[in-house]
mmCIF file of C-alpha atoms in Angstrom:
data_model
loop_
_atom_site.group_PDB
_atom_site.id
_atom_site.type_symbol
_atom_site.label_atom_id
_atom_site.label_comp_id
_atom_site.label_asym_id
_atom_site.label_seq_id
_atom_site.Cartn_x
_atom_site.Cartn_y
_atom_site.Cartn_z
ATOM 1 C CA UNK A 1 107.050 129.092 78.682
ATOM 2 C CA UNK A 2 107.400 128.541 82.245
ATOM 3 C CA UNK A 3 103.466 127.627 82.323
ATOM 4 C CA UNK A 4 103.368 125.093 79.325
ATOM 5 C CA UNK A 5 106.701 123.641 81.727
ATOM 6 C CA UNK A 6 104.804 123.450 84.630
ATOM 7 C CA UNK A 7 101.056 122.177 82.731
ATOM 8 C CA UNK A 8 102.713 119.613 81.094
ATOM 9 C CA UNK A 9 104.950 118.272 84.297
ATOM 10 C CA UNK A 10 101.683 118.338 85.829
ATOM 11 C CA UNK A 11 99.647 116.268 83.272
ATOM 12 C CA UNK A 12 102.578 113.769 83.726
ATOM 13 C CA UNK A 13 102.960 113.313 87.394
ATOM 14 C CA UNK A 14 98.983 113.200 87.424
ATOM 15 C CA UNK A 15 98.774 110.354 84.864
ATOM 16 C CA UNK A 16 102.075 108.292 86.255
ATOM 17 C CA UNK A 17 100.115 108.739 90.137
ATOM 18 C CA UNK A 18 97.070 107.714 88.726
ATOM 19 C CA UNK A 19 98.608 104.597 86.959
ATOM 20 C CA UNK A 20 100.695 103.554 90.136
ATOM 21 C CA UNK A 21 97.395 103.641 92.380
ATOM 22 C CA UNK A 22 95.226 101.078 90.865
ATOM 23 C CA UNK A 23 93.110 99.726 93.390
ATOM 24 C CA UNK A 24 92.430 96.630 94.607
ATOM 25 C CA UNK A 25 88.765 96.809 93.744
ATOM 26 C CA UNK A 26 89.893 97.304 89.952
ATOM 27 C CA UNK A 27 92.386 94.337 90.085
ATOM 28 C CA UNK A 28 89.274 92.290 91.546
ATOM 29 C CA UNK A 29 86.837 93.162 88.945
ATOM 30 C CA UNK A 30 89.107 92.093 86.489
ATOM 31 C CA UNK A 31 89.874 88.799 88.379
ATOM 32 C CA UNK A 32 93.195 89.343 89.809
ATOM 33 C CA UNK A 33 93.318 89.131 93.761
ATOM 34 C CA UNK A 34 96.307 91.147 94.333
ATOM 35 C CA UNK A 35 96.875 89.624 97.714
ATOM 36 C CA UNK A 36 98.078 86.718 96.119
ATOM 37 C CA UNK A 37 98.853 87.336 92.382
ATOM 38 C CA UNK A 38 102.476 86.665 91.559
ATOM 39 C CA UNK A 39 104.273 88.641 88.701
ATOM 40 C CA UNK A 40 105.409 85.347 87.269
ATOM 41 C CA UNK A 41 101.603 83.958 86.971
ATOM 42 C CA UNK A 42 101.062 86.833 84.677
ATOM 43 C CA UNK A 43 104.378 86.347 82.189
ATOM 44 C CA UNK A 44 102.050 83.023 81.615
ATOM 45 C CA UNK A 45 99.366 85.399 79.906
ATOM 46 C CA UNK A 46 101.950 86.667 77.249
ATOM 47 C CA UNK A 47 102.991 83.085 76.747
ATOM 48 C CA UNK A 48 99.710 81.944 75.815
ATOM 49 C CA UNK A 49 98.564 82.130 72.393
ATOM 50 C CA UNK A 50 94.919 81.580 73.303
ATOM 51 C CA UNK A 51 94.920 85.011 75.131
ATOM 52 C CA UNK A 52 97.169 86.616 72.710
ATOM 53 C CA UNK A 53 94.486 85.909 70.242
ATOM 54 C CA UNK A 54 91.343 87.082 72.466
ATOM 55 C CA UNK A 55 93.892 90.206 73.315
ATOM 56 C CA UNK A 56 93.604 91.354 69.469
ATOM 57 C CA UNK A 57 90.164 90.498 69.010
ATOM 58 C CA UNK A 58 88.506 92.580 71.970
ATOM 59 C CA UNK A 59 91.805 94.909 71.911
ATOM 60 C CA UNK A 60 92.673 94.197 75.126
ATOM 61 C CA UNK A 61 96.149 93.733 77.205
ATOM 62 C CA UNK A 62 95.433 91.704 79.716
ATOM 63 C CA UNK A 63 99.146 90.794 80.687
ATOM 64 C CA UNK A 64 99.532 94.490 81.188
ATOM 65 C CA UNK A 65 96.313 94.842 83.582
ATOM 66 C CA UNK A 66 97.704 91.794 85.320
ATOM 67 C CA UNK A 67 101.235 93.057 86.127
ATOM 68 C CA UNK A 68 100.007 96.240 87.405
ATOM 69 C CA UNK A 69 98.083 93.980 90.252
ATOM 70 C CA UNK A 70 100.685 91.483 90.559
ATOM 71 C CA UNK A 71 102.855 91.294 94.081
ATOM 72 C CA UNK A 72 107.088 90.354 92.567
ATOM 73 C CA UNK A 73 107.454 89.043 96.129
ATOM 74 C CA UNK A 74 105.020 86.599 95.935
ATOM 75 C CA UNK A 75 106.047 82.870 93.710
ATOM 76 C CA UNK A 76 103.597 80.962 92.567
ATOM 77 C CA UNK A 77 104.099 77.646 94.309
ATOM 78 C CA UNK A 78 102.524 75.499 91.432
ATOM 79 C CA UNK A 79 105.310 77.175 88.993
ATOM 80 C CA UNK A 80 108.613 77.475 91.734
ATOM 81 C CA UNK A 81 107.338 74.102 93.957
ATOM 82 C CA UNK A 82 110.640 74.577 95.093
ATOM 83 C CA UNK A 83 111.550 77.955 94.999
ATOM 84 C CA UNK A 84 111.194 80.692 97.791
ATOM 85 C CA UNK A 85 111.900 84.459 98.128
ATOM 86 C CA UNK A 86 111.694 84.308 101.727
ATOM 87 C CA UNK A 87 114.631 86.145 103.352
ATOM 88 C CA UNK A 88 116.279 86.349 99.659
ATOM 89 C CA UNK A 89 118.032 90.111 101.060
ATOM 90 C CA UNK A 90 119.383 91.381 104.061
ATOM 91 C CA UNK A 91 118.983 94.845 104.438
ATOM 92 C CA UNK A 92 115.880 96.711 103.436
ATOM 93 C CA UNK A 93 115.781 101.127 103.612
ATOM 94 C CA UNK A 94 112.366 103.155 103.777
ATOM 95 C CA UNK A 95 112.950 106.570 102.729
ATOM 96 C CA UNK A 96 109.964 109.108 102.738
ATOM 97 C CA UNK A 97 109.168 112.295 102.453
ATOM 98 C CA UNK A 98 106.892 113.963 105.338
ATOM 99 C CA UNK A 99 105.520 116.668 102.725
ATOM 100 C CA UNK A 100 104.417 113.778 100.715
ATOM 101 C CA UNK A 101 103.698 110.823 102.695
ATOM 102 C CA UNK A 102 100.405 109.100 101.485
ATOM 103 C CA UNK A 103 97.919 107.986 104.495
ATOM 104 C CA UNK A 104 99.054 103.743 103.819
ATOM 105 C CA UNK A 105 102.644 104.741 104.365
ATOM 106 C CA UNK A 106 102.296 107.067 107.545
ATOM 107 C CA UNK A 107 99.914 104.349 109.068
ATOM 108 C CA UNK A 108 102.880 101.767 108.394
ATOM 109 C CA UNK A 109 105.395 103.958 109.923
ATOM 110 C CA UNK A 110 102.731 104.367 112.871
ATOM 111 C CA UNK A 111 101.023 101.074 113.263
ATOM 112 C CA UNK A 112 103.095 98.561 111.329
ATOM 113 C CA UNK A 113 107.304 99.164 111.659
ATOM 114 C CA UNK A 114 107.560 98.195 115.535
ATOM 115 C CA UNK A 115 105.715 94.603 114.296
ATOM 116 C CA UNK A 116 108.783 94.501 111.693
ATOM 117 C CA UNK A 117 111.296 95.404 113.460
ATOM 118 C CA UNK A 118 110.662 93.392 116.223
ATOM 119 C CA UNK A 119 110.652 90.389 113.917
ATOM 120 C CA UNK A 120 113.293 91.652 111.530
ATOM 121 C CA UNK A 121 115.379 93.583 113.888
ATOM 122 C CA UNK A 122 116.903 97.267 113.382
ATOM 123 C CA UNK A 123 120.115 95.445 111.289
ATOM 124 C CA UNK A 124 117.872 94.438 108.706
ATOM 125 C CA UNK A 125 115.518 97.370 108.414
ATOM 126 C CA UNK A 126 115.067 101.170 109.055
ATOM 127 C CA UNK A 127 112.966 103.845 107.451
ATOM 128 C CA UNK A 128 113.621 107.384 107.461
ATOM 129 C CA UNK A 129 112.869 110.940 106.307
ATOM 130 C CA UNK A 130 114.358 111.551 103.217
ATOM 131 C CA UNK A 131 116.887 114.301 102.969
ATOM 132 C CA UNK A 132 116.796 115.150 99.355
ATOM 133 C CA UNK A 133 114.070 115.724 96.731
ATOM 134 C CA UNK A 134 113.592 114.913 93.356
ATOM 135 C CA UNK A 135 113.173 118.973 92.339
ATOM 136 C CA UNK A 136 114.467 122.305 93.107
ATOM 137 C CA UNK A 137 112.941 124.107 95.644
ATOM 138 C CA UNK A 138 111.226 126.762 92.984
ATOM 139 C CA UNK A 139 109.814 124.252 90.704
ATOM 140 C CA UNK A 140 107.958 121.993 93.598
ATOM 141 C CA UNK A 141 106.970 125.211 95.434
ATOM 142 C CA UNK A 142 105.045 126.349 92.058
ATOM 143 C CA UNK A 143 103.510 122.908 91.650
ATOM 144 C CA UNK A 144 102.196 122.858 95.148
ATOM 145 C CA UNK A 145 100.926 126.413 94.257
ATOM 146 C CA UNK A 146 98.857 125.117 91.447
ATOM 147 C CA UNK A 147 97.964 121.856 93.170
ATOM 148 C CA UNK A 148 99.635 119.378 91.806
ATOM 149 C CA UNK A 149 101.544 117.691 94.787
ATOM 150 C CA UNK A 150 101.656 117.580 98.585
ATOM 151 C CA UNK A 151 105.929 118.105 98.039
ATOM 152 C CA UNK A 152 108.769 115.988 98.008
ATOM 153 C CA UNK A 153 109.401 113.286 96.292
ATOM 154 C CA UNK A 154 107.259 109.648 97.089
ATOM 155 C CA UNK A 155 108.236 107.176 99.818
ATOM 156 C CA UNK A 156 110.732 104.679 98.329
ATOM 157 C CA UNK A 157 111.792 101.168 99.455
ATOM 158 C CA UNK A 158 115.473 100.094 98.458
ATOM 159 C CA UNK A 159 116.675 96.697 98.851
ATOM 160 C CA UNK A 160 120.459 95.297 99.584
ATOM 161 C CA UNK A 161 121.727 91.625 99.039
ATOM 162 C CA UNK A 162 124.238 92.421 101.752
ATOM 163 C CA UNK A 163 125.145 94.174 104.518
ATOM 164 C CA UNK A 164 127.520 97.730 104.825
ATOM 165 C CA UNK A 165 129.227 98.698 107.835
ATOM 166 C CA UNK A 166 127.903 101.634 109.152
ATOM 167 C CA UNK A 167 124.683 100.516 107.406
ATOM 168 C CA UNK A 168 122.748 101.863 104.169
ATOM 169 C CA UNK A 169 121.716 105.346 103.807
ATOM 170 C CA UNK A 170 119.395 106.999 100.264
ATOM 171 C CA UNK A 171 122.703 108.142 99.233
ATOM 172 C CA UNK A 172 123.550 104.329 98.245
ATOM 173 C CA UNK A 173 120.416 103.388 96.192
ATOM 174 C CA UNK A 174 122.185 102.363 92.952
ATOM 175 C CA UNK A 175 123.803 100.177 94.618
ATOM 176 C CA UNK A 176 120.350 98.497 95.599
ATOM 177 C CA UNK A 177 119.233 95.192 94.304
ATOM 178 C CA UNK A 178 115.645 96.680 93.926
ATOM 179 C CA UNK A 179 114.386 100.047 94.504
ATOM 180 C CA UNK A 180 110.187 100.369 94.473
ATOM 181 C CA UNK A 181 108.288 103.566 95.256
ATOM 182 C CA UNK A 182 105.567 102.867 97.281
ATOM 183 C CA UNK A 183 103.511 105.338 96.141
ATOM 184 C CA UNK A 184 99.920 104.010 95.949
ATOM 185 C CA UNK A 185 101.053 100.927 98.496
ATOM 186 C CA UNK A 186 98.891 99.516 100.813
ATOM 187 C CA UNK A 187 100.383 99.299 103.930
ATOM 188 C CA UNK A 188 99.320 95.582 104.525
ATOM 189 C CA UNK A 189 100.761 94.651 101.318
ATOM 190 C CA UNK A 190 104.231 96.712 102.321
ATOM 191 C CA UNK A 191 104.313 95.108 105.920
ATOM 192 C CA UNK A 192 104.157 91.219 104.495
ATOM 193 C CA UNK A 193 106.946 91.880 101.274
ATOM 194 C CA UNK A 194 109.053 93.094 103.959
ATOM 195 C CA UNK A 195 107.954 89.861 106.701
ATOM 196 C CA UNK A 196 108.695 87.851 103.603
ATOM 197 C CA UNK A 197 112.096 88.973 101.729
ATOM 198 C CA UNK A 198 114.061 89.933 105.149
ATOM 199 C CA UNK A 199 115.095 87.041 107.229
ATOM 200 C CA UNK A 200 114.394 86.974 110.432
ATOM 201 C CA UNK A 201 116.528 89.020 113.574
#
């Protein structure tokens, strides 16, 4: 019993890993630049009823393709002419987990968070190693037995509207605005949402 547990927790962390690391050359070959797609240019897809209509002919979902490219920190300035998300919250949190830090995130912790927080300062952001995990010890030692993960849980960014004495810690992520795992992440892509939604030091 313990087995079918474990194979089908495995088929399931495989398939939500796989569908969180779509790659830039996929969005690209399917004519989304995902530099510079916002999320809001794709709710236009599943407003128009010329796509719909090619969607159920060639049984494709393009809106879906297009929000799994899409950047929700970027606004499409021919939709918003007015509207900005720069500096829209004040405090943003990194957590990670060393077991299970992906090669994007540990070259942002390495290359890119000095950059940020010399621009952002250390009141606005921090990152740092996660204390918890998202299993018990037995289950993610028998999954890193079989290969299924690295351990721990994924690196996680949580974002505040306002400010706490003492400052934010993992422990207050429901009280978050917005809470994305940056599993799959590119670093460049982590570095400018963070240049763009803090405000400056």
């Amino acid at each position: 019993m313990l087995f079918l547990t474990l194979l089908v927790l495995a088929v399931a962390v495989s398939t939500s890993v796989a569908a969180l690391e779509v790659s830039e050359n996929w969005c690209l070959e399917r004519g989304f630049d995902p530099a510079n797609l916002s999320c809001d240019t794709c709710r236009l897809i599943d407003e128009s009823t010329t796509i719909q209509k090619l969607q159920r002919q060639q049984n494709l979902n393009i809106g879906e393709e297009c929000r799994q490219c899409c950047q929700f920190h970027k606004v499409n300035p021919v939709l918003h002419p007015d509207y900005s998300l720069r500096g829209k919250f004040k405090y943003a949190l990194l957590t990670y987990n060393e077991g299970s830090l992906g090669q994007e995130i540990k070259d942002f912790l390495e290359r890119d968070l000095s950059d940020v927080l010399s621009f952002k300062g250390e009141n606005r952001f921090k990152a740092v190693a996660s204390t918890k995990s998202s299993m018990d010890s037995e289950m993610m030692m028998q999954m890193m037995m079989m290969g299924i993960m690295s351990g721990g849980s994924g690196p996680k960014l949580m974002l505040f509207d306002k400010h706490k004495k003492g400052g934010w810690s993992e422990e207050d992520e429901k009280e978050a605005v917005e809470v994305i795992k940056l599993r799959g992440w590119k670093r460049e892509d982590l570095k400018d949402m963070l240049m763009t939604l803090l405000p400056s030091a």
